[in-house]
Coordinates of C-alpha atoms in Angstrom, one line a residue:
X11 CA 25.3 -4.9 -33.3
X12 CA 23.9 -5.3 -30.0
X13 CA 21.9 -8.8 -29.6
X14 CA 19.0 -8.6 -27.3
X15 CA 18.5 -11.9 -25.6
X16 CA 15.0 -12.4 -24.4
X17 CA 15.0 -14.4 -21.1
X18 CA 11.2 -15.8 -20.2
X19 CA 10.0 -16.1 -16.9
X20 CA 10.9 -19.7 -16.0
X21 CA 14.5 -19.2 -17.5
X22 CA 14.8 -16.4 -15.1
X23 CA 14.3 -18.2 -12.4
X24 CA 16.4 -21.2 -13.7
X25 CA 18.9 -18.8 -14.5
X26 CA 18.7 -17.2 -10.7
X27 CA 19.0 -20.6 -9.3
X28 CA 22.1 -21.6 -11.1
X29 CA 23.9 -18.1 -10.4
X30 CA 22.7 -18.6 -6.7
X31 CA 24.6 -22.1 -6.7
X32 CA 27.6 -20.6 -8.2
X33 CA 27.7 -17.7 -5.8
X34 CA 27.5 -20.5 -2.7
X35 CA 30.0 -22.5 -4.1
X36 CA 32.5 -19.6 -4.6
X37 CA 31.2 -18.3 -0.8
X38 CA 32.1 -22.0 0.8
X39 CA 36.1 -21.7 -1.0
X40 CA 36.5 -17.8 -0.2
X41 CA 36.7 -17.4 3.7
X42 CA 36.7 -13.6 4.0
X43 CA 33.2 -13.8 1.9
X44 CA 32.1 -15.9 5.0
X45 CA 34.1 -14.0 7.5
X46 CA 31.9 -10.8 6.5
X47 CA 28.4 -12.8 5.8
X48 CA 28.5 -12.0 2.1
X49 CA 25.5 -14.0 1.1
X50 CA 25.6 -16.3 -1.8
X51 CA 23.0 -14.5 -4.2
X52 CA 25.1 -11.4 -3.9
X53 CA 28.0 -13.0 -5.0
X54 CA 26.4 -14.6 -8.1
X55 CA 24.1 -11.9 -8.9
X56 CA 27.3 -9.8 -9.0
X57 CA 28.9 -11.8 -11.5
X58 CA 26.1 -11.8 -13.6
X59 CA 25.6 -8.3 -13.6
X60 CA 29.3 -7.6 -14.1
X61 CA 29.1 -9.8 -17.4
X62 CA 26.0 -8.3 -18.0
X63 CA 27.3 -4.9 -18.1
X64 CA 30.5 -5.9 -20.0
X65 CA 28.1 -7.2 -23.1
X66 CA 26.2 -3.7 -22.7
X67 CA 29.2 -1.4 -22.7
X68 CA 30.9 -3.3 -25.7
X69 CA 27.7 -3.4 -27.7
X70 CA 27.7 -7.1 -28.4
X71 CA 25.1 -8.3 -26.1
X72 CA 22.1 -7.5 -23.6
X73 CA 19.5 -9.4 -21.6
X74 CA 16.0 -8.6 -21.6
X75 CA 14.3 -10.4 -18.2
X76 CA 11.1 -11.3 -17.3
X77 CA 10.8 -10.7 -13.8
X78 CA 7.4 -11.9 -13.3
X79 CA 8.0 -14.1 -10.4
X80 CA 10.4 -12.1 -8.7
X81 CA 7.5 -10.3 -6.8
X82 CA 6.2 -13.5 -5.5
X83 CA 9.5 -14.9 -4.1
X84 CA 10.0 -11.2 -2.2
X85 CA 6.2 -11.5 -1.2
X86 CA 6.6 -14.9 -0.2
X87 CA 10.2 -14.1 2.0
X88 CA 8.5 -11.2 3.6
X89 CA 5.7 -13.1 4.9
X90 CA 8.0 -15.3 6.8
X91 CA 9.1 -12.5 8.8
X92 CA 5.5 -11.7 10.0
X93 CA 5.4 -15.4 10.9
X94 CA 8.1 -14.7 13.6
X95 CA 6.4 -11.5 15.2
X96 CA 5.1 -13.1 18.1
X97 CA 4.2 -10.9 21.0
X98 CA 4.6 -13.8 23.4
X99 CA 8.3 -14.0 22.6
X100 CA 8.8 -9.9 22.4
X101 CA 7.1 -9.6 25.8
X102 CA 9.8 -12.8 26.8
X103 CA 12.8 -10.2 26.4
X104 CA 10.8 -7.6 28.2
X105 CA 12.1 -3.7 28.1
X106 CA 15.6 -4.8 26.6
X107 CA 13.7 -5.5 23.2
X108 CA 11.9 -2.2 23.6
X109 CA 14.6 -0.2 24.1
X110 CA 16.8 -1.8 21.4
X111 CA 13.8 -1.5 18.8
X112 CA 13.4 2.1 19.9
X113 CA 16.8 3.3 19.3
X114 CA 17.1 1.4 16.1
X115 CA 14.2 3.4 14.8
X116 CA 16.2 6.6 15.7
X117 CA 19.3 5.7 14.0
X118 CA 17.0 4.7 10.9
X119 CA 15.9 8.4 10.9
X120 CA 19.2 9.6 11.3
X121 CA 20.3 7.4 8.4
X122 CA 17.9 8.6 6.2
X123 CA 18.2 12.0 7.1
X124 CA 22.1 11.9 6.4
X125 CA 21.3 9.9 3.0
X126 CA 19.0 12.5 1.8
X127 CA 21.2 15.7 2.9
X128 CA 24.3 14.9 1.0
X129 CA 22.0 13.6 -1.8
X130 CA 21.0 17.0 -2.0
X131 CA 24.2 18.3 -1.4
X132 CA 25.3 16.9 -4.5
X133 CA 22.4 17.8 -6.3
X134 CA 21.2 14.3 -6.6
X135 CA 17.7 12.7 -6.3
X136 CA 17.0 12.8 -2.4
X137 CA 15.5 9.2 -2.8
X138 CA 19.1 8.1 -4.0
X139 CA 19.9 9.6 -0.7
X140 CA 17.3 7.3 1.1
X141 CA 18.7 4.3 -1.0
X142 CA 22.0 4.9 0.4
X143 CA 20.1 5.2 3.8
X144 CA 18.0 3.0 5.9
X145 CA 16.8 0.9 3.4
X146 CA 20.0 -0.4 2.6
X147 CA 22.0 -0.5 5.6
X148 CA 19.3 -1.0 8.6
X149 CA 17.1 -3.1 6.0
X150 CA 20.1 -4.9 4.3
X151 CA 20.3 -6.7 0.8
X152 CA 16.4 -7.9 1.4
X153 CA 15.0 -4.4 1.8
X154 CA 17.0 -2.6 -0.6
X155 CA 16.0 -5.3 -3.5
X156 CA 12.1 -4.6 -2.7
X157 CA 12.3 -1.0 -2.0
X158 CA 15.1 0.1 -4.9
X159 CA 12.2 -0.5 -7.3
X160 CA 9.5 1.8 -5.8
X161 CA 12.2 4.4 -5.8
X162 CA 13.0 3.9 -9.4
X163 CA 9.5 4.2 -10.3
X164 CA 9.2 7.3 -8.2
X165 CA 11.8 9.2 -10.5
X166 CA 15.2 7.8 -8.8
X167 CA 17.1 6.5 -11.6
X168 CA 19.7 3.9 -10.6
X169 CA 18.1 3.7 -6.9
X170 CA 17.9 -0.1 -7.1
X171 CA 21.6 -0.5 -7.8
X172 CA 22.6 2.1 -5.2
X173 CA 20.6 0.3 -2.6
X174 CA 22.1 -2.9 -3.3
X175 CA 25.7 -1.6 -3.5
X176 CA 25.3 0.2 -0.5
X177 CA 24.0 -2.7 1.3
X178 CA 26.8 -4.7 0.1
X179 CA 29.1 -2.2 1.3
X180 CA 27.3 -2.5 4.8
X181 CA 27.5 -5.8 5.0
X182 CA 31.6 -5.9 4.9
X183 CA 31.8 -2.3 7.0
X184 CA 29.7 -4.1 9.5
X185 CA 31.7 -7.1 10.3
X186 CA 34.7 -4.7 10.7
X187 CA 33.6 -2.2 12.6
X188 CA 30.9 -3.8 15.0
X189 CA 33.5 -6.1 17.2
X190 CA 36.1 -3.3 17.6
X191 CA 33.5 -0.9 18.9
X192 CA 32.5 -3.6 21.8
X193 CA 36.1 -4.2 22.6
X194 CA 36.7 -0.3 22.8
X195 CA 33.8 -0.3 25.4
X196 CA 34.4 -3.2 27.6
X197 CA 38.2 -2.5 27.9
X198 CA 37.7 1.6 28.5
X199 CA 35.1 0.7 31.2
X200 CA 36.6 -2.4 32.7
X201 CA 32.9 -3.9 31.9
X202 CA 34.3 -7.7 32.0
X203 CA 36.0 -7.4 35.3
X204 CA 32.8 -5.8 36.6
X205 CA 30.3 -8.7 35.4
X206 CA 28.8 -10.8 38.1
X207 CA 28.4 -14.4 37.4
X208 CA 25.9 -16.5 38.2
X209 CA 23.3 -13.8 37.6
X210 CA 19.9 -15.6 37.9
X211 CA 18.1 -13.3 35.3
X212 CA 21.2 -14.3 33.0
X213 CA 20.4 -18.0 33.2
X214 CA 16.9 -17.5 32.3
X215 CA 17.4 -15.4 29.4
X216 CA 19.9 -18.2 28.3
X217 CA 17.0 -20.4 28.3
X218 CA 14.5 -18.5 26.8
X219 CA 17.4 -17.9 24.0
X220 CA 18.1 -21.4 23.7
X221 CA 14.3 -22.2 23.3
X222 CA 14.0 -19.7 20.4
X223 CA 16.8 -21.7 18.7
X224 CA 15.7 -25.0 18.9
X225 CA 12.3 -23.9 17.8
X226 CA 13.6 -22.1 14.6
X227 CA 16.8 -22.8 13.8
X228 CA 17.3 -26.5 13.7
X229 CA 17.3 -28.0 10.2
X230 CA 17.4 -31.6 11.2
X231 CA 13.8 -31.4 12.7
X232 CA 12.2 -30.6 9.5
X233 CA 9.5 -32.8 8.3
X234 CA 7.8 -33.1 5.1
X235 CA 4.1 -32.9 6.2
X236 CA 5.6 -29.7 8.0
X237 CA 7.1 -28.3 5.3
X238 CA 4.0 -28.2 3.0
X239 CA 2.0 -27.0 6.2
X240 CA 4.3 -24.1 6.2
X241 CA 4.1 -23.3 2.2
X242 CA 0.2 -23.5 2.6
X243 CA 0.2 -21.0 5.5
X244 CA 2.9 -18.8 3.3
X245 CA 0.4 -19.0 0.4
X246 CA -2.6 -17.9 2.5
X247 CA -0.7 -15.1 4.3
X248 CA 0.3 -13.7 0.9
X249 CA -3.4 -14.0 -0.2
X250 CA -4.9 -12.5 2.5
X251 CA -2.1 -10.0 2.6
X252 CA -2.9 -8.9 -1.1
X253 CA -6.0 -7.8 -0.1
X254 CA -5.1 -6.2 2.7
X255 CA -2.3 -4.2 0.3
X256 CA -4.8 -3.5 -1.9
X257 CA -7.0 -1.5 0.8
X258 CA -3.7 0.3 1.7
X259 CA -2.9 1.5 -1.9
X260 CA -6.9 3.0 -2.1
X261 CA -5.4 5.8 0.6
X262 CA -3.1 6.9 -2.2
X263 CA 0.1 5.9 0.2
X264 CA 2.8 4.1 -1.6
X265 CA 3.5 1.0 0.1
X266 CA 5.6 -1.6 -0.5
X267 CA 3.5 -5.0 -1.9
X268 CA 4.7 -7.1 0.8
X269 CA 3.3 -4.8 3.7
X270 CA -0.1 -6.8 3.7
X271 CA 1.7 -10.2 3.4
X272 CA 3.6 -9.2 7.0
X273 CA 0.7 -8.2 8.5
X274 CA -1.4 -11.1 8.0
X275 CA 1.4 -13.7 8.5
X276 CA 2.1 -11.5 11.9
X277 CA -2.2 -11.9 12.5
X278 CA -2.2 -15.8 11.9
X279 CA 0.9 -15.9 14.0
X280 CA -0.5 -14.2 17.4
X281 CA -4.0 -15.9 16.4
X282 CA -2.3 -19.4 16.8
X283 CA -0.5 -18.4 19.9
X284 CA -3.5 -17.4 21.7
X285 CA -4.9 -20.7 20.6
X286 CA -2.0 -22.5 22.0
X287 CA -1.4 -23.8 18.5
X288 CA 1.9 -24.6 17.0
X289 CA 3.1 -23.3 13.8
X290 CA 5.8 -25.0 11.6
X291 CA 8.2 -22.3 12.4
X292 CA 11.5 -24.1 11.2
X293 CA 10.0 -25.0 8.1
X294 CA 8.4 -21.4 7.4
X295 CA 12.1 -20.3 8.0
X296 CA 13.4 -22.5 5.4
X297 CA 10.9 -21.9 2.7
X298 CA 11.7 -18.2 3.5
X299 CA 15.5 -18.3 3.3
X300 CA 14.9 -20.3 -0.4
X301 CA 12.7 -17.4 -1.7
X302 CA 15.1 -14.7 -0.4
X303 CA 17.9 -16.6 -2.0
X304 CA 15.8 -16.6 -5.3
X305 CA 14.3 -12.9 -5.0
X306 CA 18.0 -11.5 -4.2
X307 CA 19.6 -13.2 -6.8
X308 CA 16.9 -12.5 -10.0
X309 CA 17.1 -8.8 -8.6
X310 CA 21.3 -8.3 -8.3
X311 CA 21.8 -10.4 -11.5
X312 CA 19.5 -7.7 -13.6
X313 CA 21.1 -4.6 -12.2
X314 CA 22.2 -2.1 -14.6
X315 CA 25.6 -1.3 -13.0
X316 CA 26.6 0.6 -15.9
X317 CA 24.3 3.5 -14.9
X318 CA 25.6 4.7 -11.6
X319 CA 29.6 5.7 -12.9
X320 CA 28.5 9.4 -12.2
X321 CA 27.4 8.9 -8.9
X322 CA 30.7 7.0 -7.6
X323 CA 31.9 9.6 -5.1
X324 CA 28.8 10.9 -3.6
X325 CA 28.0 7.5 -2.8
X326 CA 31.2 6.9 -1.3
X327 CA 30.7 10.0 0.8
X328 CA 27.4 9.4 1.9
X329 CA 28.4 5.7 3.0
X330 CA 31.6 6.6 5.0
X331 CA 29.6 9.2 6.9
X332 CA 26.9 6.5 7.6
X333 CA 29.7 4.4 8.9
X334 CA 31.2 7.0 11.3
X335 CA 27.7 8.2 12.6
X336 CA 26.9 5.1 13.2
X337 CA 29.9 4.5 15.6
X338 CA 29.4 7.2 17.2
X339 CA 25.9 6.9 17.7
X340 CA 26.4 3.1 18.9
X341 CA 29.2 4.4 21.4
X342 CA 27.1 7.3 22.9
X343 CA 23.7 6.1 22.7
X344 CA 23.2 2.3 22.1
X345 CA 25.8 1.5 25.2
X346 CA 24.2 3.9 27.7
X347 CA 20.8 3.4 27.1
X348 CA 21.2 -0.5 27.2
X349 CA 22.7 -0.3 30.6
X350 CA 26.4 0.3 30.7
X351 CA 27.6 -3.0 31.3
X352 CA 29.2 -5.7 29.7
X353 CA 25.8 -7.2 27.8
X354 CA 25.6 -3.5 26.7
X355 CA 28.6 -3.7 25.0
X356 CA 27.8 -6.9 23.4
X357 CA 24.6 -5.6 22.3
X358 CA 26.4 -2.7 21.0
X359 CA 28.6 -5.0 18.7
X360 CA 25.1 -6.6 17.5
X361 CA 23.0 -3.3 17.1
X362 CA 26.0 -2.2 14.7
X363 CA 26.3 -5.6 12.8
X364 CA 22.5 -5.2 11.9
X365 CA 22.6 -1.5 11.4
X366 CA 25.0 -1.4 8.9
X367 CA 24.7 -5.1 7.7
X368 CA 22.6 -7.8 8.9
X369 CA 21.6 -10.0 11.6
X370 CA 24.4 -12.7 10.8
X371 CA 26.9 -10.0 10.8
X372 CA 25.6 -9.2 14.4
X373 CA 25.3 -12.7 15.6
X374 CA 28.9 -13.2 14.2
X375 CA 30.5 -10.1 15.8
X376 CA 28.9 -11.0 19.0
X377 CA 30.2 -14.5 19.0
X378 CA 33.5 -13.2 18.6
X379 CA 33.6 -10.6 21.4
X380 CA 32.1 -13.3 23.6
X381 CA 34.6 -16.0 22.6
X382 CA 37.5 -13.3 23.3
X383 CA 36.3 -12.4 26.6
X384 CA 35.2 -16.1 27.6
X385 CA 32.1 -14.5 28.9
X386 CA 28.4 -15.2 27.2
X387 CA 25.7 -13.0 27.0
X388 CA 22.6 -14.4 27.1
X389 CA 20.3 -10.9 27.0
X390 CA 22.4 -9.7 23.9
X391 CA 21.9 -13.2 22.1
X392 CA 18.0 -13.1 23.0
X393 CA 17.6 -9.4 22.4
X394 CA 19.9 -8.9 18.9
X395 CA 18.0 -11.7 16.9
X396 CA 14.0 -10.3 17.7
X397 CA 15.0 -6.7 17.1
X398 CA 17.4 -7.1 13.8
X399 CA 15.7 -10.5 12.6
X400 CA 12.1 -9.1 12.5
X401 CA 11.0 -6.5 14.8
X402 CA 12.8 -3.5 13.1
X403 CA 11.6 -5.1 9.7
X404 CA 7.8 -4.7 10.7
X405 CA 8.5 -1.0 11.7
X406 CA 10.8 0.1 8.8
X407 CA 8.4 0.1 5.6
X408 CA 6.3 2.2 7.6
X409 CA 8.8 4.7 8.2
X410 CA 10.7 4.7 5.0
X411 CA 7.8 4.9 2.8
X412 CA 6.5 7.9 4.8
X413 CA 9.9 9.5 4.4
X414 CA 9.7 8.8 0.7
X415 CA 5.9 10.3 0.2
X416 CA 7.1 13.3 2.4
X417 CA 9.6 14.3 -0.3
X418 CA 7.4 13.4 -2.9
X419 CA 5.0 15.8 -1.7
X420 CA 7.9 18.4 -1.2
X421 CA 7.2 18.7 2.7
X422 CA 10.5 17.7 3.5

């Protein structure tokens, strides 16, 4: 007899935190998980999801989670993305950021077209193909966990599991393929030999990037007062964002709940910039990391992985196709569009890293390339985190949800 274990709202969060800590411990002890930037929430959540699947399939036990707080953590995390959307910082990167964003948007659409086309070929719901497209690859684990339930709510059973599985696959492939692409381009065209040392523009970009890192990524400068102020700002953005989302939804178009929070946070950030006010960006990012970890592990540990067995082969075909298409696009389009030089090759590695996996993949891959050739690429190090870290996230939801609504309307 199947015993259903009811897990209330607080217990669900607590269990999620425990599984995150277990995942973190495992990641620290297994080097290849670190190498391919597999997040601790994914490891811990998948361990529990497999355990849950064993209980259900054996007919012994099953869990019923109260996921009330999951949306709170999700919206909170995505609001922190909005706080990074500074027009002042984007202007510093100039044309390189605009070009990288444009090629990212084009690739985002290609990933969706391939996924949907293959899903239809295998007679699956086209939203399943969308879930194995930019949602999980360009978007990463966080976007997959956020948009997967929307796909399921519109008739795509198993879309959340497909999206998270695809995102995890993308993390591994993003780490494996991105570095070799850059090395191929550099060696084939002799880019390292052609690079000019002492470029003043290169030094300026290096300085800008260094300032960006100091502002956002130095945990030792976090202070209690700034931490509380950061939390309050996130809560305000979430509150204002909920009103914005309510107004958007009245149009009849389906949008994720976090869109309003992103827009509200971006408005706060740029108003602060215009009045020369300094926001606690490090603290906001730290809180966002916590929110993301809890949201992810709560989502992944509740995956019903026993429901996707029949889609294994179609999913594999879709994902392998995505790997090949993205590699060709990176070599042919991204490299040429960004200048056909050493920086372009390094940015190509970064692009593949976040277009298939996540921004940490991109940074790790670029670091490996730079270390091998012993030549920095400040242009790449400044551009890739901005585009992969938040610029593409600001546009992705609109494009993906627009594509989904067109599919539901029978237009595509």
